[in-house]
Amino acid sequence: MASGLLLLLDDIATVLDDVALMSKVAAKKTAGVLGDDLALNAQQVSGVRADRELPVVWSVAKGSFVNKLILVPLALLISVIAPWLINPLLMVGGLYLCYEGVEKVVHSLQHKKAAITAEANESLQNVEVDLAKFEKEKVKGAIRTDFILSAEIVVISLGTVATASFMSKVTVLSIIAVVMTAGVYGLVAMIVKIDDLGLYLTQQASEFKNKIGRGLLGFAPVLMKTLSVVGTIAMFLVGGGIISHTIPLLHHFTEETVDHLELIPSVGSIIGALTPTLINLGIGLVAGAVILLVVSLIQKVWPKAAT
């Protein structure tokens, strides 16, 4: 009886060790996507009022948890009944990210042109309504983007446990989903509150704290602008990367290009390391531009499709 219990405990310990190891491997493989996720979401929730930043981050975080609650069971179900469907679904998500990235760039350029003429002449009430609408759109956009990035994280994690038992798959995916979501949105909350911390430090008696506070106040807008650019680029990189890995021809082209470039004396290894990123960026830009063009044509032919 005692030996049976010890064997059972040993089996449980072995399973836990396997789960911990697989979770670690999955975390490493999804680290790049998480970096993009962080940049995108920090950029997505920027621009709201200071007193609404944390509530907005919390709203997006809750939406992200809901996304994971949908995606993890769905990924497990698809892996059992229709594993061939995972790549097409990822492809759709990658194309959408590219489209959204190009749309952001175009919108930003149009907004700059119209900025001077669209300034002032609005009442405070209208401004409040616009801010509330702006906040809702920010949350919706962030949750929508998070869904696609979460899908990629879940699928990559699923790939690391493809040969494991079903319960191990469930455990690893659940751990990744919870830890990654809490980590990303915890960091996003810290990033968006840097300016408030800086303002607090400038009001302290210590000159050292004041200096740090002024530094943080100067750093905060630069960081947010940088994240805005990085977040948009990340859309192309992630979307282009998904498309590249889903289409064998593009994937082989990238590998062959890297192999040739690595033969260049002295700088070959550096250029070879940068090439996949640049190719994914190019694929993302082209794919997003093509989809935006198609959507624009559809909206012109069938105006009701735009509503």
mmCIF file of C-alpha atoms in Angstrom:
data_model
loop_
_atom_site.group_PDB
_atom_site.id
_atom_site.type_symbol
_atom_site.label_atom_id
_atom_site.label_comp_id
_atom_site.label_asym_id
_atom_site.label_seq_id
_atom_site.Cartn_x
_atom_site.Cartn_y
_atom_site.Cartn_z
ATOM 1 C CA MET A 1 0.000 0.000 0.000
ATOM 2 C CA ALA A 2 2.763 2.405 1.033
ATOM 3 C CA SER A 3 4.870 1.504 -2.011
ATOM 4 C CA GLY A 4 1.852 2.073 -4.272
ATOM 5 C CA LEU A 5 1.316 5.523 -2.758
ATOM 6 C CA LEU A 6 4.995 6.381 -3.229
ATOM 7 C CA LEU A 7 4.828 5.274 -6.867
ATOM 8 C CA LEU A 8 1.737 7.425 -7.370
ATOM 9 C CA LEU A 9 3.464 10.453 -5.810
ATOM 10 C CA ASP A 10 6.521 9.795 -7.983
ATOM 11 C CA ASP A 11 4.322 9.709 -11.101
ATOM 12 C CA ILE A 12 2.651 12.979 -10.075
ATOM 13 C CA ALA A 13 6.050 14.601 -9.495
ATOM 14 C CA THR A 14 7.238 13.397 -12.925
ATOM 15 C CA VAL A 15 4.128 14.822 -14.611
ATOM 16 C CA LEU A 16 4.592 18.160 -12.801
ATOM 17 C CA ASP A 17 8.237 18.273 -13.864
ATOM 18 C CA ASP A 18 7.211 17.582 -17.461
ATOM 19 C CA VAL A 19 4.542 20.286 -17.314
ATOM 20 C CA ALA A 20 7.031 22.788 -15.840
ATOM 21 C CA LEU A 21 9.577 21.962 -18.564
ATOM 22 C CA MET A 22 7.004 22.199 -21.371
ATOM 23 C CA SER A 23 5.668 25.470 -19.942
ATOM 24 C CA LYS A 24 9.219 26.869 -19.881
ATOM 25 C CA VAL A 25 9.804 25.833 -23.511
ATOM 26 C CA ALA A 26 6.438 27.287 -24.565
ATOM 27 C CA ALA A 27 7.238 30.557 -22.755
ATOM 28 C CA LYS A 28 10.566 30.835 -24.594
ATOM 29 C CA LYS A 29 8.985 30.174 -27.985
ATOM 30 C CA THR A 30 6.256 32.758 -27.431
ATOM 31 C CA ALA A 31 8.611 35.436 -26.017
ATOM 32 C CA GLY A 32 8.839 37.257 -29.356
ATOM 33 C CA VAL A 33 5.073 37.399 -29.731
ATOM 34 C CA LEU A 34 4.767 38.598 -26.134
ATOM 35 C CA GLY A 35 7.122 41.469 -26.882
ATOM 36 C CA ASP A 36 4.875 42.459 -29.782
ATOM 37 C CA ASP A 37 1.806 41.969 -27.570
ATOM 38 C CA LEU A 38 3.260 44.326 -24.938
ATOM 39 C CA ALA A 39 4.175 47.022 -27.462
ATOM 40 C CA LEU A 40 0.825 46.780 -29.246
ATOM 41 C CA ASN A 41 -1.296 46.929 -26.108
ATOM 42 C CA ALA A 42 0.681 49.728 -24.486
ATOM 43 C CA GLN A 43 0.205 51.678 -27.712
ATOM 44 C CA GLN A 44 -3.472 50.692 -27.999
ATOM 45 C CA VAL A 45 -4.412 52.033 -24.543
ATOM 46 C CA SER A 46 -2.376 55.236 -24.861
ATOM 47 C CA GLY A 47 -4.137 58.531 -25.466
ATOM 48 C CA VAL A 48 -6.939 58.148 -22.888
ATOM 49 C CA ARG A 49 -7.318 60.487 -19.907
ATOM 50 C CA ALA A 50 -4.857 59.920 -17.061
ATOM 51 C CA ASP A 51 -7.620 58.987 -14.589
ATOM 52 C CA ARG A 52 -8.996 56.417 -17.051
ATOM 53 C CA GLU A 53 -5.729 54.678 -17.980
ATOM 54 C CA LEU A 54 -5.847 51.904 -15.372
ATOM 55 C CA PRO A 55 -9.592 51.210 -15.850
ATOM 56 C CA VAL A 56 -8.953 50.917 -19.604
ATOM 57 C CA VAL A 57 -6.000 48.555 -19.034
ATOM 58 C CA TRP A 58 -8.175 46.485 -16.674
ATOM 59 C CA SER A 59 -10.986 46.360 -19.249
ATOM 60 C CA VAL A 60 -8.579 45.142 -21.924
ATOM 61 C CA ALA A 61 -7.015 42.630 -19.500
ATOM 62 C CA LYS A 62 -10.474 41.196 -18.732
ATOM 63 C CA GLY A 63 -11.148 40.991 -22.459
ATOM 64 C CA SER A 64 -7.819 39.203 -22.883
ATOM 65 C CA PHE A 65 -8.744 36.627 -20.243
ATOM 66 C CA VAL A 66 -12.061 36.066 -22.050
ATOM 67 C CA ASN A 67 -10.103 35.629 -25.294
ATOM 68 C CA LYS A 68 -7.971 32.949 -23.632
ATOM 69 C CA LEU A 69 -11.075 31.238 -22.213
ATOM 70 C CA ILE A 70 -12.354 30.968 -25.782
ATOM 71 C CA LEU A 71 -9.061 30.173 -27.499
ATOM 72 C CA VAL A 72 -7.584 27.526 -25.194
ATOM 73 C CA PRO A 73 -10.590 25.120 -25.327
ATOM 74 C CA LEU A 74 -11.039 25.885 -29.039
ATOM 75 C CA ALA A 75 -7.382 25.134 -29.798
ATOM 76 C CA LEU A 76 -7.569 21.880 -27.819
ATOM 77 C CA LEU A 77 -10.763 20.881 -29.638
ATOM 78 C CA ILE A 78 -9.340 21.714 -33.071
ATOM 79 C CA SER A 79 -6.117 19.831 -32.287
ATOM 80 C CA VAL A 80 -8.225 16.722 -31.644
ATOM 81 C CA ILE A 81 -10.890 16.861 -34.370
ATOM 82 C CA ALA A 82 -9.400 19.072 -37.130
ATOM 83 C CA PRO A 83 -5.693 19.853 -36.661
ATOM 84 C CA TRP A 84 -5.469 20.888 -40.335
ATOM 85 C CA LEU A 85 -7.674 23.917 -39.529
ATOM 86 C CA ILE A 86 -5.127 25.607 -37.248
ATOM 87 C CA ASN A 87 -2.908 27.029 -40.012
ATOM 88 C CA PRO A 88 -5.761 28.526 -42.104
ATOM 89 C CA LEU A 89 -7.170 30.207 -38.998
ATOM 90 C CA LEU A 90 -3.745 31.590 -38.114
ATOM 91 C CA MET A 91 -3.431 32.835 -41.696
ATOM 92 C CA VAL A 92 -6.694 34.764 -41.421
ATOM 93 C CA GLY A 93 -5.509 36.310 -38.152
ATOM 94 C CA GLY A 94 -2.144 37.261 -39.675
ATOM 95 C CA LEU A 95 -3.800 38.898 -42.682
ATOM 96 C CA TYR A 96 -6.108 40.855 -40.396
ATOM 97 C CA LEU A 97 -3.144 42.137 -38.364
ATOM 98 C CA CYS A 98 -1.411 43.308 -41.558
ATOM 99 C CA TYR A 99 -4.597 45.014 -42.731
ATOM 100 C CA GLU A 100 -5.050 46.750 -39.377
ATOM 101 C CA GLY A 101 -1.418 47.912 -39.437
ATOM 102 C CA VAL A 102 -1.746 49.504 -42.888
ATOM 103 C CA GLU A 103 -5.078 51.039 -41.894
ATOM 104 C CA LYS A 104 -3.406 52.629 -38.846
ATOM 105 C CA VAL A 105 -0.643 54.100 -40.998
ATOM 106 C CA VAL A 106 -3.111 55.506 -43.551
ATOM 107 C CA HIS A 107 -5.378 56.850 -40.805
ATOM 108 C CA SER A 108 -2.394 58.500 -39.098
ATOM 109 C CA LEU A 109 -1.342 60.241 -42.324
ATOM 110 C CA GLN A 110 -4.901 61.413 -43.044
ATOM 111 C CA HIS A 111 -5.316 62.583 -39.455
ATOM 112 C CA LYS A 112 -2.181 64.738 -39.696
ATOM 113 C CA LYS A 113 -3.499 66.423 -42.846
ATOM 114 C CA ALA A 114 -6.849 67.170 -41.247
ATOM 115 C CA ALA A 115 -5.505 68.068 -37.785
ATOM 116 C CA ILE A 116 -5.344 71.850 -38.273
ATOM 117 C CA THR A 117 -8.858 72.256 -39.739
ATOM 118 C CA ALA A 118 -10.495 69.826 -37.274
ATOM 119 C CA GLU A 119 -9.272 71.557 -34.074
ATOM 120 C CA ALA A 120 -11.593 73.510 -31.597
ATOM 121 C CA ASN A 121 -15.209 74.764 -31.930
ATOM 122 C CA GLU A 122 -16.608 71.859 -29.871
ATOM 123 C CA SER A 123 -18.466 72.164 -26.577
ATOM 124 C CA LEU A 124 -17.239 70.427 -23.406
ATOM 125 C CA GLN A 125 -20.214 68.059 -23.571
ATOM 126 C CA ASN A 126 -19.319 66.933 -27.080
ATOM 127 C CA VAL A 127 -15.704 66.508 -26.009
ATOM 128 C CA GLU A 128 -16.812 64.239 -23.145
ATOM 129 C CA VAL A 129 -18.955 62.177 -25.513
ATOM 130 C CA ASP A 130 -16.060 61.887 -27.952
ATOM 131 C CA LEU A 131 -13.681 60.851 -25.160
ATOM 132 C CA ALA A 132 -16.084 58.153 -23.989
ATOM 133 C CA LYS A 133 -16.474 56.901 -27.562
ATOM 134 C CA PHE A 134 -12.708 57.104 -28.083
ATOM 135 C CA GLU A 135 -12.145 55.025 -24.930
ATOM 136 C CA LYS A 136 -14.614 52.338 -26.033
ATOM 137 C CA GLU A 137 -12.978 52.152 -29.454
ATOM 138 C CA LYS A 138 -9.548 51.841 -27.820
ATOM 139 C CA VAL A 139 -10.731 48.947 -25.639
ATOM 140 C CA LYS A 140 -12.449 47.181 -28.552
ATOM 141 C CA GLY A 141 -9.414 47.597 -30.799
ATOM 142 C CA ALA A 142 -7.015 46.366 -28.108
ATOM 143 C CA ILE A 143 -9.134 43.289 -27.316
ATOM 144 C CA ARG A 144 -9.515 42.530 -31.027
ATOM 145 C CA THR A 145 -5.751 42.724 -31.571
ATOM 146 C CA ASP A 146 -5.119 40.740 -28.388
ATOM 147 C CA PHE A 147 -7.364 37.958 -29.732
ATOM 148 C CA ILE A 148 -5.139 37.453 -32.766
ATOM 149 C CA LEU A 149 -1.880 37.617 -30.796
ATOM 150 C CA SER A 150 -3.345 35.328 -28.129
ATOM 151 C CA ALA A 151 -4.333 32.857 -30.845
ATOM 152 C CA GLU A 152 -0.744 32.763 -32.075
ATOM 153 C CA ILE A 153 0.586 32.325 -28.512
ATOM 154 C CA VAL A 154 -1.873 29.485 -27.874
ATOM 155 C CA VAL A 155 -1.054 27.732 -31.162
ATOM 156 C CA ILE A 156 2.727 28.067 -30.639
ATOM 157 C CA SER A 157 2.321 26.717 -27.102
ATOM 158 C CA LEU A 158 0.165 23.891 -28.437
ATOM 159 C CA GLY A 159 2.931 22.998 -30.873
ATOM 160 C CA THR A 160 5.404 22.506 -28.008
ATOM 161 C CA VAL A 161 3.102 19.950 -26.335
ATOM 162 C CA ALA A 162 1.847 18.236 -29.498
ATOM 163 C CA THR A 163 2.998 14.776 -28.342
ATOM 164 C CA ALA A 164 2.026 15.215 -24.679
ATOM 165 C CA SER A 165 -1.045 13.786 -22.994
ATOM 166 C CA PHE A 166 -4.296 15.708 -23.192
ATOM 167 C CA MET A 167 -4.152 16.770 -19.506
ATOM 168 C CA SER A 168 -0.586 18.012 -19.954
ATOM 169 C CA LYS A 169 -1.762 20.090 -22.929
ATOM 170 C CA VAL A 170 -4.601 21.559 -20.866
ATOM 171 C CA THR A 171 -2.274 22.375 -17.948
ATOM 172 C CA VAL A 172 0.491 23.948 -20.047
ATOM 173 C CA LEU A 173 -1.901 26.071 -22.132
ATOM 174 C CA SER A 174 -3.748 27.214 -18.988
ATOM 175 C CA ILE A 175 -0.487 28.216 -17.272
ATOM 176 C CA ILE A 176 0.748 30.090 -20.351
ATOM 177 C CA ALA A 177 -2.612 31.854 -20.794
ATOM 178 C CA VAL A 178 -2.860 33.066 -17.182
ATOM 179 C CA VAL A 179 0.791 33.967 -16.584
ATOM 180 C CA MET A 180 1.299 35.701 -19.929
ATOM 181 C CA THR A 181 -1.894 37.755 -19.661
ATOM 182 C CA ALA A 182 -1.155 38.865 -16.089
ATOM 183 C CA GLY A 183 2.466 39.663 -16.997
ATOM 184 C CA VAL A 184 1.709 41.630 -20.164
ATOM 185 C CA TYR A 185 -1.065 43.768 -18.700
ATOM 186 C CA GLY A 186 0.822 44.291 -15.454
ATOM 187 C CA LEU A 187 3.669 45.769 -17.516
ATOM 188 C CA VAL A 188 1.223 47.774 -19.652
ATOM 189 C CA ALA A 189 -0.268 49.283 -16.476
ATOM 190 C CA MET A 190 3.220 50.235 -15.278
ATOM 191 C CA ILE A 191 4.139 51.804 -18.626
ATOM 192 C CA VAL A 192 1.033 54.004 -18.890
ATOM 193 C CA LYS A 193 1.495 55.281 -15.318
ATOM 194 C CA ILE A 194 5.158 56.313 -15.674
ATOM 195 C CA ASP A 195 4.177 59.964 -16.130
ATOM 196 C CA ASP A 196 2.048 59.918 -12.953
ATOM 197 C CA LEU A 197 4.983 58.475 -11.009
ATOM 198 C CA GLY A 198 7.200 61.209 -12.442
ATOM 199 C CA LEU A 199 4.715 63.911 -11.414
ATOM 200 C CA TYR A 200 4.529 62.457 -7.899
ATOM 201 C CA LEU A 201 8.324 62.469 -7.537
ATOM 202 C CA THR A 202 8.591 66.111 -8.702
ATOM 203 C CA GLN A 203 6.340 67.093 -5.771
ATOM 204 C CA GLN A 204 8.675 65.542 -3.182
ATOM 205 C CA ALA A 205 11.117 67.525 -1.055
ATOM 206 C CA SER A 206 14.185 65.562 -2.142
ATOM 207 C CA GLU A 207 16.121 67.118 -5.033
ATOM 208 C CA PHE A 208 17.219 63.620 -6.092
ATOM 209 C CA LYS A 209 13.576 62.479 -6.352
ATOM 210 C CA ASN A 210 12.703 65.667 -8.237
ATOM 211 C CA LYS A 211 15.452 64.971 -10.760
ATOM 212 C CA ILE A 212 14.224 61.407 -11.277
ATOM 213 C CA GLY A 213 10.641 62.675 -11.583
ATOM 214 C CA ARG A 214 11.583 65.218 -14.251
ATOM 215 C CA GLY A 215 13.481 62.511 -16.096
ATOM 216 C CA LEU A 216 10.432 60.212 -16.031
ATOM 217 C CA LEU A 217 8.151 63.026 -17.233
ATOM 218 C CA GLY A 218 10.475 63.637 -20.164
ATOM 219 C CA PHE A 219 10.841 59.912 -20.840
ATOM 220 C CA ALA A 220 7.109 59.015 -20.731
ATOM 221 C CA PRO A 221 5.978 60.761 -23.971
ATOM 222 C CA VAL A 222 9.072 59.503 -25.822
ATOM 223 C CA LEU A 223 8.325 55.953 -24.644
ATOM 224 C CA MET A 224 4.676 56.165 -25.695
ATOM 225 C CA LYS A 225 5.569 57.546 -29.139
ATOM 226 C CA THR A 226 8.167 54.817 -29.528
ATOM 227 C CA LEU A 227 5.652 52.149 -28.481
ATOM 228 C CA SER A 228 3.147 53.581 -30.945
ATOM 229 C CA VAL A 229 5.632 53.109 -33.792
ATOM 230 C CA VAL A 230 6.882 49.756 -32.476
ATOM 231 C CA GLY A 231 3.295 48.562 -31.991
ATOM 232 C CA THR A 232 2.402 49.303 -35.607
ATOM 233 C CA ILE A 233 5.600 47.684 -36.896
ATOM 234 C CA ALA A 234 4.854 44.696 -34.649
ATOM 235 C CA MET A 235 1.544 44.200 -36.469
ATOM 236 C CA PHE A 236 3.414 43.793 -39.757
ATOM 237 C CA LEU A 237 6.107 41.589 -38.202
ATOM 238 C CA VAL A 238 3.665 39.252 -36.451
ATOM 239 C CA GLY A 239 1.211 39.176 -39.365
ATOM 240 C CA GLY A 240 3.988 38.750 -41.935
ATOM 241 C CA GLY A 241 5.615 36.067 -39.784
ATOM 242 C CA ILE A 242 2.355 34.102 -39.578
ATOM 243 C CA ILE A 243 1.872 34.335 -43.365
ATOM 244 C CA SER A 244 5.504 33.349 -44.015
ATOM 245 C CA HIS A 245 5.346 30.297 -41.759
ATOM 246 C CA THR A 246 1.928 29.243 -43.094
ATOM 247 C CA ILE A 247 2.882 29.402 -46.794
ATOM 248 C CA PRO A 248 5.730 26.900 -47.450
ATOM 249 C CA LEU A 249 6.970 28.807 -50.532
ATOM 250 C CA LEU A 250 7.576 31.981 -48.524
ATOM 251 C CA HIS A 251 9.088 30.036 -45.649
ATOM 252 C CA HIS A 252 11.569 28.251 -47.948
ATOM 253 C CA PHE A 253 12.365 31.520 -49.726
ATOM 254 C CA THR A 254 13.263 33.109 -46.369
ATOM 255 C CA GLU A 255 15.457 30.184 -45.355
ATOM 256 C CA GLU A 256 17.275 30.073 -48.715
ATOM 257 C CA THR A 257 17.822 33.844 -48.671
ATOM 258 C CA VAL A 258 19.296 33.644 -45.168
ATOM 259 C CA ASP A 259 21.577 30.760 -46.216
ATOM 260 C CA HIS A 260 22.941 32.777 -49.166
ATOM 261 C CA LEU A 261 23.396 36.000 -47.202
ATOM 262 C CA GLU A 262 25.220 34.245 -44.371
ATOM 263 C CA LEU A 263 27.992 33.403 -46.865
ATOM 264 C CA ILE A 264 28.924 37.096 -47.154
ATOM 265 C CA PRO A 265 32.306 37.603 -45.427
ATOM 266 C CA SER A 266 32.397 39.430 -42.062
ATOM 267 C CA VAL A 267 28.804 40.718 -41.991
ATOM 268 C CA GLY A 268 27.020 37.609 -43.272
ATOM 269 C CA SER A 269 25.892 36.381 -39.855
ATOM 270 C CA ILE A 270 24.481 39.804 -38.898
ATOM 271 C CA ILE A 271 22.643 40.301 -42.208
ATOM 272 C CA GLY A 272 21.394 36.712 -42.068
ATOM 273 C CA ALA A 273 19.972 37.251 -38.588
ATOM 274 C CA LEU A 274 18.141 40.434 -39.654
ATOM 275 C CA THR A 275 16.828 39.075 -42.963
ATOM 276 C CA PRO A 276 13.835 37.024 -41.654
ATOM 277 C CA THR A 277 12.596 40.076 -39.732
ATOM 278 C CA LEU A 278 12.906 42.326 -42.788
ATOM 279 C CA ILE A 279 11.203 39.769 -45.049
ATOM 280 C CA ASN A 280 8.336 39.349 -42.555
ATOM 281 C CA LEU A 281 8.002 43.144 -42.395
ATOM 282 C CA GLY A 282 7.842 43.356 -46.198
ATOM 283 C CA ILE A 283 5.307 40.522 -46.426
ATOM 284 C CA GLY A 284 3.185 42.211 -43.754
ATOM 285 C CA LEU A 285 3.232 45.584 -45.530
ATOM 286 C CA VAL A 286 2.379 44.116 -48.933
ATOM 287 C CA ALA A 287 -0.351 41.823 -47.565
ATOM 288 C CA GLY A 288 -1.910 44.647 -45.536
ATOM 289 C CA ALA A 289 -1.841 47.055 -48.493
ATOM 290 C CA VAL A 290 -3.449 44.479 -50.809
ATOM 291 C CA ILE A 291 -6.234 43.709 -48.312
ATOM 292 C CA LEU A 292 -6.859 47.425 -47.676
ATOM 293 C CA LEU A 293 -7.119 47.967 -51.440
ATOM 294 C CA VAL A 294 -9.565 45.056 -51.790
ATOM 295 C CA VAL A 295 -11.672 46.292 -48.846
ATOM 296 C CA SER A 296 -11.712 49.842 -50.288
ATOM 297 C CA LEU A 297 -12.841 48.548 -53.681
ATOM 298 C CA ILE A 298 -15.584 46.447 -52.073
ATOM 299 C CA GLN A 299 -16.787 49.468 -50.095
ATOM 300 C CA LYS A 300 -16.893 51.568 -53.274
ATOM 301 C CA VAL A 301 -18.793 48.900 -55.229
ATOM 302 C CA TRP A 302 -21.110 48.069 -52.325
ATOM 303 C CA PRO A 303 -21.257 51.167 -50.074
ATOM 304 C CA LYS A 304 -23.526 49.351 -47.607
ATOM 305 C CA ALA A 305 -20.625 46.997 -46.840
ATOM 306 C CA ALA A 306 -18.834 49.907 -45.142
ATOM 307 C CA THR A 307 -21.588 50.286 -42.561
#
